[in-house]
Amino acid sequence: MDNTLLEVKNLKMYFPVTRGLLRRKIAEVKAVDNVSFHVKTGETLGLVGETGCGKTTTGRCILRLYRPTAGQIIFEGREISHLKDRQIRLIRRKMPLIFQDPYGSLDPRQSAGSIVGEPIQFHKLVLNKNDLKERVASLFRMVGLDPNMVNRVPHEFSGGQRQRIGIARALACEPSMIVCDEPISALDVSIQSQIINLLEDLQKQFKGLSYIFIAHDLSVVRHISDRVAVMYLGRIVELTESKKLYDNPLHPYTQALISAVPIPDRRVEKQRQQIILKGEVPSPLSPPSGCHFHPRCPIASPECSEIIPALNDVGDGHEVACIKVQ
Amino acid sequence: MTLLTVENLKTYFHTDFGLVKAVDGVSYEINEGEIVGIVGESGCGKSVTQLSTLQLITSPPGMIEDGKVIFDGRNLLDYPANGPEMRSIRGGKIAMIFQEPMTSLNPTLSVFQQISEMLSLHLQMDKETQRKRAIELLTQVGIPDAKRRIDDYPHQFSGGMRQRVMIAMALSCNPKLLIADEPTTAVDVTTQAQLLLLMQNLVRQYHTSLIIVTHNLGVVARYAQRIYVMYAGRIVESGSCDDIFNQPKHPYTIGLLKCVPRLDEEEDRRLVPIEGLPPNLINMPPTCAFLPRCPYKIDRCREEPWPALKPVGNQQVACYVDTKLTVQ
Ligand SMILES: Nc1ncnc2c1ncn2[C@@H]1O[C@H](COP(=O)(O)OP(=O)(O)OP(=O)(O)O)[C@@H](O)[C@H]1O
Ligand SMILES: Nc1ncnc2c1ncn2[C@@H]1O[C@H](COP(=O)(O)OP(=O)(O)OP(=O)(O)O)[C@@H](O)[C@H]1O
Ligand code: SF4
Ligand SMILES: [Mg+2]
Ligand SMILES: [Mg+2]
């Protein structure tokens, strides 16, 4: 596996739940609980699952925006889960983050050009102002924005254009991998496809660029990803190639999730079987014992409430965490 | 039997920036027991259309400028917005479910108090019968332990359960028409499947009609019999789901279907985006609103006003081009 760019091993991120003035710890949210996967150079790995399953937390741990409770994160051959803040900043340059609305956390008075140029300056990647200007203009063109718009401020752009600026900023420091956290969820349907195509084109253009693509929309995740990991309450329940995920889903949760996603095709829809799950996703504060899915699982048996199923390779890298699937 | 007919509805907003023709000559109908989908992107006028039929538009700046809303043989727009007739229709004969349940649930009243309010307003019932009816409704929409939960407040329910409470409230007075405006956008996909199936079953059971407003074409394909596609304040295509999903005819509908990823697609499918942006509706030109984005446009589209809907096969299409004969 020499083309492995990132390897995550047994990652755990537990958040304390505190109460009172002394912030006494009364419980723990196991937001990410023993998650392992890898991302190859040039590959897109999708993370999908319903709200609160731990997608964002996984992404933020990889970027070391959180200090993981346990586990290893090996990026470009280097274990980074224990690095100091100063060292981690250099790593982050190699794997930036884009999220729902790149302006949500930025100064509304900052111009688009300086948003994109900021990381270039920070990491001193250009020699002078002129080089910086040129570099920013070329990034603008790369993401399909008119370089004449560098002086505009956030609210003068549409949502889709704002996301393009976020992508330009992410590309600024020649990253090896971009973590995309719900990058298109806030956009109109017709604009979503523009951004998806842009991400695909950039990956072709910069050979070897990898993505971790996080979203709750399974159709979108499957479209853009080479492989997809399905998460449920902090754990990966299934991880396989995009094609197999639809053709041959093996975990009962994946099967239900797939059947719940409607396909915009009347003839196809008429043929489809729906699996309707019982109840809702339980609270992450008190997840069910054993396999977290067992209270809602159509094929569960008594052992399922006792055994935590490991994520096993059932052949050709198709990994499933279910004791009924071997 | 037709239950509701909307004719040439126009709702405009008179804003400081100009005139917003949010709904600009919309006509549609729904039959008894039918499920109809209204789709279109954000800002195209779906919600304003539905709010207008119930006269729930804040005025100013909103104004219903023209049109008819025929329900039970009467034009609802003849009634004053806050008069007794409209109040008895809203929540009574026509009920509405919104995207965000917290906007229409009162946080200071228990679920029973809210259902009871509805029942007192629309049906004559004593408290005890109301309680029985409320428990029955909550049970029907799948709220476990309804007897105990009925005195809980909205914030004590999870997102999906709150939507169920909304559905129960909407159904409490046996409406003939249920309007669900993005009813499941805020919930997860497995919950969405549960809720839509629930609505579909209830509608069948009571022979209620259902309008589903959504931007999700898949939801329409799965649940609706007929579909109206909206763009920039107008309906650009309508017909049965069988026809439209099989052969969309308006360039916008065609574009929408080509630009969304679908779960069953082949590997390496390339999406075909609709170029440009949806228009903002202020001071629109008189020509077809889709013109700047349309790959099928011809000279006529630039020279003549926005075309009206006309029949093309079994569908109604508002377009000068016969897309079927045009090679892309
Ligand atoms: N900083 C935090 N402190 C405490 N709990 C947290 C924190 N961040 C996340 N959590 C909890 O961890 C769990 C996983 O959250 P996370 O945001 O990773 O989910 P997600 O899969 O990204 O969900 P969504 O689809 O809603 O974005 C949730 O139960 C959440 O409430
Ligand atoms: N109070 C208002 N003042 C001015 N314009 C308004 C007002 N309410 C709505 N509009 C405009 O009317 C148009 C239609 O809005 P509407 O809410 O019906 O869209 P929608 O199709 O329901 O969109 P979404 O999918 O985002 O819910 C929009 O362009 C909106 O900006
Ligand atoms: S381990 Fe058991 S409960 Fe969990 S998914 Fe498999 S069958 Fe269902
Ligand atoms: Mg998230
Ligand atoms: Mg709306």
XYZ file of C-alpha atoms and ligand atoms in Angstrom:
726
model
C 0.000 0.000 0.000
C 2.686 2.501 -0.975
C 0.228 4.915 -2.532
C -1.512 5.427 0.782
C -1.719 9.121 1.542
C -3.577 9.003 4.799
C -4.152 6.218 7.221
C -6.467 6.493 10.190
C -6.221 3.749 12.769
C -8.618 3.154 15.641
C -9.485 6.817 15.887
C -11.533 7.814 18.929
C -12.891 11.217 19.782
C -14.836 11.377 23.013
C -16.313 14.697 24.108
C -16.924 15.176 27.818
C -20.413 16.266 28.840
C -20.065 18.486 31.883
C -22.400 20.009 34.412
C -22.225 22.748 37.018
C -19.720 25.437 37.862
C -16.925 22.977 38.389
C -17.715 21.478 34.992
C -17.854 18.068 36.515
C -17.843 15.418 33.826
C -21.132 13.534 33.951
C -20.963 11.619 30.700
C -19.173 11.233 27.406
C -20.228 11.486 23.777
C -18.352 8.951 21.732
C -18.570 11.072 18.594
C -16.009 8.899 16.816
C -15.490 5.441 18.200
C -12.711 3.278 16.831
C -12.752 4.345 13.226
C -10.147 3.069 10.753
C -9.739 3.754 7.048
C -7.200 4.935 4.520
C -7.157 7.318 1.587
C -4.984 6.681 -1.436
C -3.211 9.319 -3.485
C -5.589 10.742 -6.076
C -8.603 9.071 -4.557
C -11.890 10.420 -3.222
C -13.202 8.803 -0.075
C -16.802 9.603 0.847
C -18.071 9.737 4.421
C -21.826 9.450 4.620
C -24.379 8.976 7.361
C -27.182 10.709 9.172
C -26.836 13.755 11.355
C -24.626 13.320 14.398
C -22.959 10.111 13.189
C -19.501 11.683 13.501
C -18.564 12.744 9.957
C -17.472 16.280 10.805
C -15.673 15.160 13.948
C -13.719 12.590 11.935
C -12.724 15.282 9.439
C -11.708 17.708 12.170
C -9.614 15.074 13.932
C -7.705 14.354 10.735
C -6.891 18.044 10.404
C -6.031 17.997 14.080
C -8.558 20.720 14.827
C -9.348 18.335 17.679
C -6.829 16.350 19.661
C -8.110 12.786 19.311
C -8.839 10.769 22.455
C -7.003 7.809 20.936
C -5.785 6.407 17.667
C -3.258 7.134 14.978
C -3.377 9.489 12.023
C -0.615 8.853 9.543
C -0.355 11.478 6.817
C 2.287 11.149 4.111
C 4.032 8.534 6.205
C 4.141 10.647 9.346
C 2.146 10.108 12.526
C 0.509 13.462 13.237
C -1.895 12.805 16.080
C 0.635 13.994 18.665
C 2.303 16.835 16.810
C 2.524 20.271 18.416
C 0.373 23.118 17.117
C 3.224 24.801 15.290
C 4.129 21.657 13.393
C 0.526 20.871 12.660
C 0.031 24.183 10.899
C 2.518 23.137 8.239
C 0.645 19.865 7.788
C -2.709 21.608 7.525
C -1.429 23.551 4.573
C -1.230 20.200 2.797
C -4.801 19.254 3.684
C -7.103 22.233 3.899
C -10.792 22.131 4.718
C -13.763 23.475 2.807
C -17.155 23.561 4.422
C -20.791 24.529 3.888
C -20.358 28.256 3.667
C -16.726 29.354 3.535
C -17.770 32.818 4.643
C -19.634 31.717 7.713
C -16.479 32.151 9.774
C -14.784 34.950 7.877
C -14.685 38.701 8.164
C -17.470 40.064 5.946
C -15.275 43.066 5.109
C -12.362 41.003 3.842
C -12.113 40.944 0.046
C -12.296 37.706 -1.904
C -8.748 38.205 -3.108
C -7.317 38.511 0.364
C -9.288 35.475 1.541
C -7.675 33.396 -1.179
C -4.267 35.029 -0.768
C -4.093 34.769 3.016
C -2.671 31.221 3.271
C -0.158 31.994 0.519
C 1.163 34.924 2.512
C 1.012 33.073 5.782
C 3.184 30.280 4.478
C 5.398 32.753 2.573
C 4.936 30.966 -0.738
C 5.475 34.072 -2.866
C 8.276 36.595 -2.927
C 6.387 39.829 -3.483
C 3.008 41.532 -3.888
C 3.038 41.112 -7.639
C 3.586 37.374 -7.468
C 0.825 37.148 -4.927
C -1.569 39.016 -7.186
C -0.746 36.774 -10.081
C -1.092 33.633 -8.020
C -4.504 34.728 -6.713
C -5.686 35.607 -10.219
C -4.662 32.208 -11.516
C -6.487 30.511 -8.638
C -9.597 32.538 -9.470
C -9.454 31.388 -13.073
C -8.886 27.809 -12.004
C -12.172 27.719 -10.115
C -14.091 29.570 -12.803
C -14.196 33.033 -11.247
C -13.381 36.281 -13.006
C -10.104 37.645 -11.515
C -11.606 41.120 -11.783
C -13.767 40.223 -8.807
C -10.896 40.013 -6.300
C -11.898 43.235 -4.589
C -15.480 42.248 -3.924
C -16.635 41.288 -0.454
C -18.541 38.128 0.530
C -22.132 39.307 0.207
C -21.506 40.402 -3.364
C -21.176 36.779 -4.433
C -23.765 34.051 -4.901
C -23.593 30.904 -2.777
C -22.014 28.922 -5.604
C -19.407 31.614 -6.213
C -18.628 31.743 -2.501
C -17.990 28.029 -2.545
C -15.645 28.529 -5.512
C -13.706 31.067 -3.430
C -13.487 28.509 -0.630
C -12.096 25.996 -3.105
C -9.601 28.525 -4.496
C -8.366 29.202 -0.970
C -8.045 25.483 -0.336
C -5.978 25.085 -3.504
C -3.732 28.021 -2.650
C -0.982 26.004 -0.969
C -0.827 23.053 -3.344
C -2.580 20.585 -1.089
C -2.300 16.802 -1.272
C -5.797 16.341 0.069
C -8.862 18.532 0.621
C -11.391 17.685 3.299
C -14.776 18.795 1.945
C -17.421 18.949 4.675
C -20.901 19.310 3.131
C -19.507 21.641 0.468
C -22.698 21.768 -1.583
C -25.506 21.217 0.916
C -26.343 24.915 1.108
C -26.522 25.371 -2.660
C -29.365 25.193 -5.129
C -29.772 21.944 -7.024
C -28.679 23.459 -10.333
C -25.579 24.992 -8.729
C -24.550 21.832 -6.867
C -23.597 20.110 -10.107
C -21.372 23.032 -11.128
C -19.345 22.610 -7.934
C -19.241 18.812 -8.185
C -17.875 19.071 -11.735
C -15.335 21.657 -10.646
C -14.040 19.367 -7.906
C -13.817 16.501 -10.399
C -11.982 18.652 -12.951
C -9.468 19.900 -10.408
C -8.695 16.351 -9.392
C -7.925 15.503 -13.007
C -5.858 18.628 -13.439
C -3.782 18.161 -10.291
C -2.886 14.521 -10.591
C -2.727 12.933 -7.177
C -5.096 15.322 -5.380
C -7.238 13.393 -2.909
C -10.541 14.345 -1.334
C -12.391 13.294 1.736
C -15.944 14.176 0.788
C -18.402 14.442 3.673
C -22.138 14.733 3.072
C -25.439 13.271 4.133
C -26.736 12.997 0.555
C -25.864 9.474 -0.509
C -26.464 10.104 -4.228
C -23.976 12.970 -4.228
C -21.402 11.081 -2.168
C -21.632 8.021 -4.366
C -21.321 10.140 -7.490
C -18.090 11.852 -6.494
C -16.353 9.138 -4.462
C -14.257 6.169 -5.453
C -14.986 4.481 -2.151
C -17.591 5.271 0.487
C -17.634 4.746 4.250
C -21.087 4.615 5.835
C -21.156 5.777 9.454
C -23.714 5.143 12.166
C -23.410 6.572 15.691
C -19.664 7.120 15.604
C -18.666 3.910 13.853
C -18.090 2.861 10.276
C -20.557 0.090 9.464
C -19.600 -0.463 5.837
C -16.809 0.684 3.536
C -16.567 -0.256 -0.100
C -16.270 0.927 -3.683
C -19.049 3.269 -4.788
C -20.333 0.844 -7.352
C -20.591 -2.031 -4.887
C -22.290 0.165 -2.348
C -25.339 0.410 -4.573
C -25.108 -2.953 -6.347
C -24.356 -5.023 -3.307
C -24.808 -3.295 0.051
C -24.226 -5.820 2.811
C -24.881 -4.059 6.101
C -28.582 -3.884 7.047
C -28.232 -0.154 7.816
C -26.673 0.588 4.416
C -29.464 -1.395 2.788
C -32.103 0.675 4.581
C -30.293 3.932 3.848
C -30.112 3.135 0.146
C -33.741 2.140 -0.031
C -34.720 5.418 1.648
C -33.087 7.585 -1.022
C -35.584 8.228 -3.810
C -34.343 8.147 -7.409
C -35.708 10.770 -9.819
C -36.980 8.167 -12.235
C -40.554 7.010 -12.132
C -39.969 3.612 -13.727
C -37.104 2.799 -11.409
C -39.015 3.986 -8.339
C -41.987 1.753 -9.133
C -39.731 -1.307 -8.959
C -37.938 -0.426 -5.750
C -38.484 -2.047 -2.398
C -38.519 0.211 0.621
C -37.036 -0.880 3.916
C -38.613 1.260 6.609
C -36.586 1.284 9.823
C -38.163 1.278 13.240
C -37.752 4.390 15.388
C -35.026 6.966 15.092
C -31.277 7.159 15.586
C -30.745 6.802 19.367
C -29.030 9.506 21.391
C -25.233 9.383 21.086
C -25.120 9.981 24.848
C -26.459 6.516 25.524
C -25.943 4.426 22.413
C -27.290 0.869 22.396
C -24.946 -1.887 23.573
C -23.175 -4.223 21.200
C -23.939 -3.266 17.634
C -25.354 0.280 17.838
C -27.845 -0.597 15.129
C -29.399 -3.629 16.816
C -32.642 -2.047 18.159
C -33.616 -0.982 14.632
C -32.077 -3.822 12.698
C -34.465 -6.108 10.795
C -32.178 -9.136 11.136
C -30.794 -8.674 14.649
C -30.521 -11.605 17.017
C -29.775 -11.600 20.777
C -25.961 -11.699 20.321
C -26.160 -8.387 18.470
C -26.786 -6.555 21.727
C -23.657 -8.088 23.250
C -20.995 -8.215 20.566
C -19.471 -5.093 19.056
C -19.018 -6.211 15.452
C -15.561 -5.483 14.000
C -15.199 -3.958 10.556
C -14.173 -7.047 8.578
C -12.969 -7.393 5.036
C -15.439 -9.776 3.383
C -13.488 -9.817 0.129
C -11.840 -7.350 -2.270
C -11.635 -4.640 0.336
C -15.389 -4.616 0.986
C -15.549 -4.031 4.733
C -18.658 -4.667 6.837
C -19.309 -4.479 10.585
C -22.061 -7.013 11.175
C -21.895 -10.421 12.790
C -24.412 -11.756 10.272
C -22.230 -10.841 7.331
C -18.974 -12.754 7.144
C -63.417 15.120 -8.894
C -61.424 18.330 -8.747
C -60.956 19.552 -5.196
C -58.990 22.741 -5.687
C -58.433 24.875 -8.763
C -55.994 27.759 -8.757
C -56.358 30.093 -11.712
C -53.857 32.683 -12.845
C -52.642 33.476 -9.349
C -50.372 36.497 -9.051
C -48.645 37.529 -5.853
C -46.205 40.428 -5.976
C -43.991 42.001 -3.341
C -43.585 45.743 -3.541
C -40.112 46.215 -2.080
C -37.700 49.135 -1.837
C -35.561 47.479 -4.485
C -38.351 47.004 -6.971
C -41.257 44.767 -7.814
C -40.832 41.066 -7.016
C -43.242 38.972 -9.049
C -42.943 35.977 -6.755
C -45.975 34.234 -8.248
C -46.837 35.402 -11.725
C -49.849 33.720 -13.252
C -49.819 30.279 -11.685
C -52.613 27.798 -12.402
C -52.959 24.267 -11.107
C -55.487 21.856 -9.762
C -55.656 18.863 -7.511
C -58.198 16.068 -7.518
C -59.726 14.343 -4.540
C -57.383 11.715 -3.111
C -54.545 12.768 -5.381
C -50.880 13.408 -4.520
C -49.332 16.238 -6.489
C -45.727 17.430 -6.383
C -44.603 21.023 -6.887
C -40.861 21.268 -7.595
C -38.446 24.047 -8.288
C -35.342 25.653 -6.879
C -35.076 27.989 -3.963
C -36.891 31.283 -4.486
C -39.030 30.200 -7.446
C -42.265 30.912 -5.594
C -43.388 27.532 -4.292
C -44.092 28.642 -0.743
C -45.584 31.995 -1.699
C -48.003 30.151 -4.016
C -49.203 27.888 -1.226
C -49.372 30.693 1.332
C -51.374 32.780 -1.137
C -54.070 30.153 -1.541
C -54.628 30.391 2.208
C -54.190 34.187 2.214
C -51.230 33.969 4.564
C -49.162 36.606 2.757
C -48.002 39.539 4.867
C -49.295 42.703 3.285
C -47.493 45.004 2.759
C -45.131 44.213 1.085
C -47.021 41.217 -0.362
C -50.142 41.608 -2.493
C -52.319 39.029 -4.180
C -52.849 40.934 -7.405
C -55.031 38.584 -9.353
C -56.362 35.068 -9.622
C -58.893 32.662 -8.228
C -58.630 29.861 -5.703
C -61.692 27.691 -6.197
C -62.342 25.269 -3.364
C -65.670 23.546 -2.765
C -67.179 25.723 -5.472
C -66.173 28.991 -3.778
C -63.401 31.452 -4.611
C -61.384 31.709 -1.408
C -59.858 34.999 -2.524
C -63.307 36.609 -2.198
C -63.078 36.219 1.557
C -61.204 38.696 3.733
C -57.856 37.262 4.863
C -58.699 37.428 8.557
C -62.426 36.797 8.334
C -64.246 33.833 9.856
C -64.420 31.935 6.548
C -60.657 31.802 6.042
C -60.073 31.015 9.688
C -62.358 28.048 9.501
C -60.773 26.825 6.276
C -57.176 27.067 7.514
C -56.461 24.061 9.661
C -59.989 22.818 9.005
C -60.649 21.888 5.378
C -57.107 22.766 4.304
C -54.158 22.039 6.568
C -50.529 22.937 6.049
C -47.286 21.367 7.296
C -44.146 23.472 7.202
C -40.476 22.643 6.813
C -39.483 23.751 10.276
C -42.001 22.460 12.804
C -40.909 24.885 15.495
C -42.255 27.783 13.446
C -45.778 26.429 13.578
C -45.781 24.659 16.916
C -46.319 26.882 19.931
C -43.454 26.206 22.362
C -45.461 27.326 25.394
C -48.370 24.915 24.914
C -48.349 21.165 25.352
C -49.134 19.002 22.363
C -52.575 18.265 23.771
C -53.342 21.941 24.347
C -52.468 22.667 20.732
C -54.501 19.849 19.252
C -57.361 20.745 21.567
C -57.267 24.333 20.314
C -57.637 23.104 16.756
C -60.430 20.718 17.651
C -62.375 23.393 19.546
C -62.042 25.793 16.646
C -63.143 23.435 13.910
C -65.131 20.577 15.440
C -67.486 20.606 18.407
C -66.071 18.208 20.963
C -65.883 18.043 24.740
C -62.495 17.864 26.490
C -62.693 14.139 27.098
C -63.444 13.308 23.464
C -60.703 15.701 22.441
C -58.227 13.853 24.603
C -59.214 10.527 23.135
C -58.959 11.906 19.641
C -55.542 13.463 20.325
C -54.139 10.193 21.687
C -55.556 8.343 18.707
C -53.921 10.827 16.323
C -50.502 10.645 17.971
C -50.645 6.866 17.959
C -51.569 6.893 14.306
C -48.547 8.981 13.354
C -46.283 6.577 15.219
C -45.497 8.360 18.469
C -44.761 5.658 21.012
C -46.523 5.896 24.372
C -48.890 8.605 23.107
C -51.009 8.573 26.271
C -48.087 9.819 28.318
C -46.429 12.035 25.731
C -49.551 14.006 24.925
C -48.905 16.465 27.741
C -45.289 17.049 26.706
C -44.138 20.283 25.104
C -42.725 20.518 21.551
C -39.103 20.894 22.705
C -39.340 17.538 24.449
C -39.657 15.800 21.078
C -36.846 15.015 18.627
C -36.879 16.590 15.160
C -38.544 13.633 13.492
C -41.081 13.242 16.301
C -41.952 16.935 16.052
C -42.722 16.462 12.384
C -45.017 13.611 13.398
C -46.763 15.882 15.887
C -47.218 18.416 13.067
C -48.736 15.749 10.854
C -51.063 14.690 13.666
C -52.173 18.286 14.190
C -52.681 18.822 10.491
C -54.871 15.739 10.286
C -56.804 16.437 13.478
C -59.801 18.081 11.814
C -60.065 15.694 8.867
C -58.855 18.123 6.201
C -59.722 17.509 2.581
C -56.414 18.953 1.456
C -53.026 18.684 3.107
C -50.260 20.988 1.899
C -46.789 19.836 2.935
C -44.159 22.503 2.232
C -40.724 20.842 2.263
C -42.003 18.633 5.057
C -38.859 16.562 5.363
C -35.999 18.801 4.315
C -34.806 19.240 7.889
C -34.809 15.544 8.786
C -32.552 12.653 7.887
C -33.235 10.445 4.919
C -34.427 7.373 6.828
C -36.784 9.589 8.840
C -37.883 11.262 5.618
C -38.818 7.866 4.215
C -40.795 7.052 7.364
C -42.694 10.359 7.316
C -43.531 10.378 3.633
C -44.748 6.800 3.756
C -46.841 7.729 6.778
C -48.400 10.647 4.919
C -48.986 8.533 1.850
C -50.808 5.909 3.930
C -52.911 8.438 5.835
C -53.896 10.210 2.651
C -54.990 6.911 1.116
C -56.886 5.918 4.232
C -58.862 9.163 4.491
C -59.021 9.989 0.793
C -57.331 13.313 1.517
C -55.493 15.175 -1.239
C -51.828 16.018 -0.724
C -49.628 18.710 -2.245
C -45.933 18.016 -1.660
C -43.743 21.070 -2.184
C -40.100 20.106 -2.599
C -36.864 20.660 -4.470
C -36.231 16.916 -4.489
C -37.259 15.335 -7.784
C -36.811 11.881 -6.304
C -39.476 12.505 -3.681
C -41.917 13.504 -6.420
C -41.044 10.466 -8.529
C -41.661 8.192 -5.578
C -44.849 9.615 -4.107
C -46.730 11.902 -6.495
C -49.057 11.100 -9.381
C -48.710 14.467 -11.075
C -46.057 17.163 -11.029
C -45.815 20.919 -11.576
C -42.349 22.338 -12.274
C -41.907 25.983 -11.283
C -39.293 28.467 -12.399
C -39.093 32.149 -11.474
C -42.705 32.504 -10.372
C -44.380 30.445 -13.071
C -45.189 26.877 -13.893
C -43.061 25.850 -16.857
C -44.151 22.241 -17.193
C -46.840 19.984 -15.806
C -48.148 16.511 -16.383
C -48.237 13.030 -14.938
C -45.085 11.782 -13.254
C -45.030 8.846 -15.651
C -44.844 11.190 -18.647
C -42.547 13.845 -17.240
C -39.904 11.576 -15.755
C -40.020 9.475 -18.888
C -39.762 12.388 -21.263
C -39.314 15.861 -19.786
C -40.035 18.527 -22.391
C -39.245 21.929 -20.939
C -35.530 22.791 -21.120
C -35.513 23.539 -17.393
C -37.024 20.177 -16.464
C -34.606 18.442 -18.812
C -31.752 20.396 -17.243
C -32.799 19.530 -13.704
C -32.897 15.823 -14.432
C -29.469 15.914 -16.080
C -27.782 17.835 -13.302
C -28.700 15.758 -10.248
C -26.679 12.708 -9.270
C -28.829 9.629 -8.970
C -28.114 6.723 -6.714
C -28.367 4.120 -9.477
C -26.207 5.905 -12.055
C -23.352 4.309 -13.968
C -19.824 4.947 -12.780
C -18.164 7.910 -14.472
C -21.423 9.645 -15.269
C -20.700 13.292 -15.876
C -23.312 15.725 -14.582
C -24.548 18.361 -16.990
C -24.959 21.531 -14.941
C -27.466 24.232 -15.768
C -25.167 27.155 -16.467
C -25.613 30.480 -14.714
C -27.797 31.270 -11.743
C -31.509 31.244 -10.988
C -32.779 34.798 -11.493
C -33.549 37.048 -8.598
C -37.087 38.091 -9.257
C -36.706 41.851 -8.997
C -37.677 43.781 -12.130
C -37.581 40.797 -14.462
C -37.517 41.285 -18.230
C -40.696 40.223 -20.061
C -38.991 37.376 -21.947
C -38.733 33.754 -20.799
C -36.977 33.769 -17.422
C -34.976 30.679 -18.323
C -33.546 32.309 -21.474
C -30.121 33.295 -20.051
C -29.491 29.684 -18.999
C -31.263 27.825 -21.777
C -29.263 25.619 -24.141
C -32.246 25.338 -26.527
C -32.954 29.044 -27.031
C -33.829 30.409 -30.476
C -34.234 33.994 -31.722
C -37.931 33.951 -31.036
C -37.244 33.534 -27.291
C -35.440 36.882 -27.258
C -38.093 38.689 -29.249
C -41.352 37.492 -27.766
C -42.761 37.462 -24.244
C -42.477 34.491 -21.915
C -44.573 31.772 -23.598
C -47.741 30.515 -21.959
C -48.274 26.857 -21.130
C -49.583 24.868 -24.058
C -50.260 21.192 -24.514
C -47.428 19.087 -25.959
C -48.473 15.454 -25.999
C -49.976 14.743 -22.590
C -47.955 17.497 -20.917
C -48.304 21.251 -20.599
C -45.107 23.070 -21.546
C -44.216 26.772 -21.578
C -41.594 26.908 -24.315
C -41.207 28.020 -27.928
C -38.982 25.096 -28.827
C -39.988 21.514 -29.408
C -37.155 20.011 -27.409
C -37.956 16.549 -28.670
C -37.031 17.547 -32.216
C -33.956 19.532 -31.235
C -30.626 17.765 -31.209
C -28.426 18.935 -28.348
N -17.327 20.017 20.291
C -18.214 19.083 20.677
N -18.524 18.903 21.975
C -19.412 17.960 22.354
N -20.058 17.134 21.509
C -19.800 17.272 20.196
C -18.869 18.252 19.709
N -18.830 18.149 18.360
C -19.686 17.164 18.020
N -20.273 16.627 19.117
C -21.221 15.514 19.135
O -20.608 14.433 18.469
C -21.524 13.756 17.620
C -21.020 13.747 16.206
O -21.091 15.074 15.684
P -20.621 15.459 14.223
O -20.768 16.926 14.091
O -19.301 14.883 13.955
O -21.694 14.725 13.324
P -21.943 14.828 11.752
O -21.974 13.424 11.255
O -20.996 15.759 11.128
O -23.435 15.391 11.698
P -24.121 16.432 10.669
O -24.561 15.595 9.503
O -25.281 16.948 11.442
O -23.107 17.465 10.322
C -22.853 14.451 17.813
O -23.593 13.750 18.756
C -22.465 15.817 18.330
O -23.490 16.336 19.144
N -41.732 39.204 2.335
C -41.116 39.213 1.156
N -40.630 40.349 0.639
C -40.017 40.378 -0.564
N -39.833 39.284 -1.321
C -40.278 38.121 -0.852
C -40.944 38.011 0.407
N -41.266 36.718 0.615
C -40.822 36.038 -0.467
N -40.238 36.879 -1.349
C -39.633 36.515 -2.633
O -40.528 35.734 -3.360
C -39.857 34.743 -4.097
C -40.496 33.398 -3.870
O -40.247 32.962 -2.538
P -40.713 31.553 -1.993
O -40.490 31.558 -0.538
O -42.061 31.245 -2.496
O -39.677 30.579 -2.701
P -39.634 28.981 -2.594
O -39.798 28.465 -3.970
O -40.566 28.491 -1.562
O -38.117 28.756 -2.160
P -37.481 27.717 -1.100
O -37.253 26.467 -1.873
O -36.191 28.384 -0.752
O -38.416 27.575 0.038
C -38.400 34.793 -3.676
O -37.660 35.378 -4.707
C -38.400 35.648 -2.447
O -37.231 36.420 -2.388
S -24.623 -6.959 13.922
Fe -26.670 -7.624 14.202
S -27.771 -5.860 14.798
Fe -25.875 -5.173 13.989
S -26.377 -4.824 11.964
Fe -25.597 -6.839 12.005
S -27.379 -8.049 12.243
Fe -28.000 -6.034 12.663
Mg -21.250 17.580 10.056
Mg -40.290 27.575 0.330
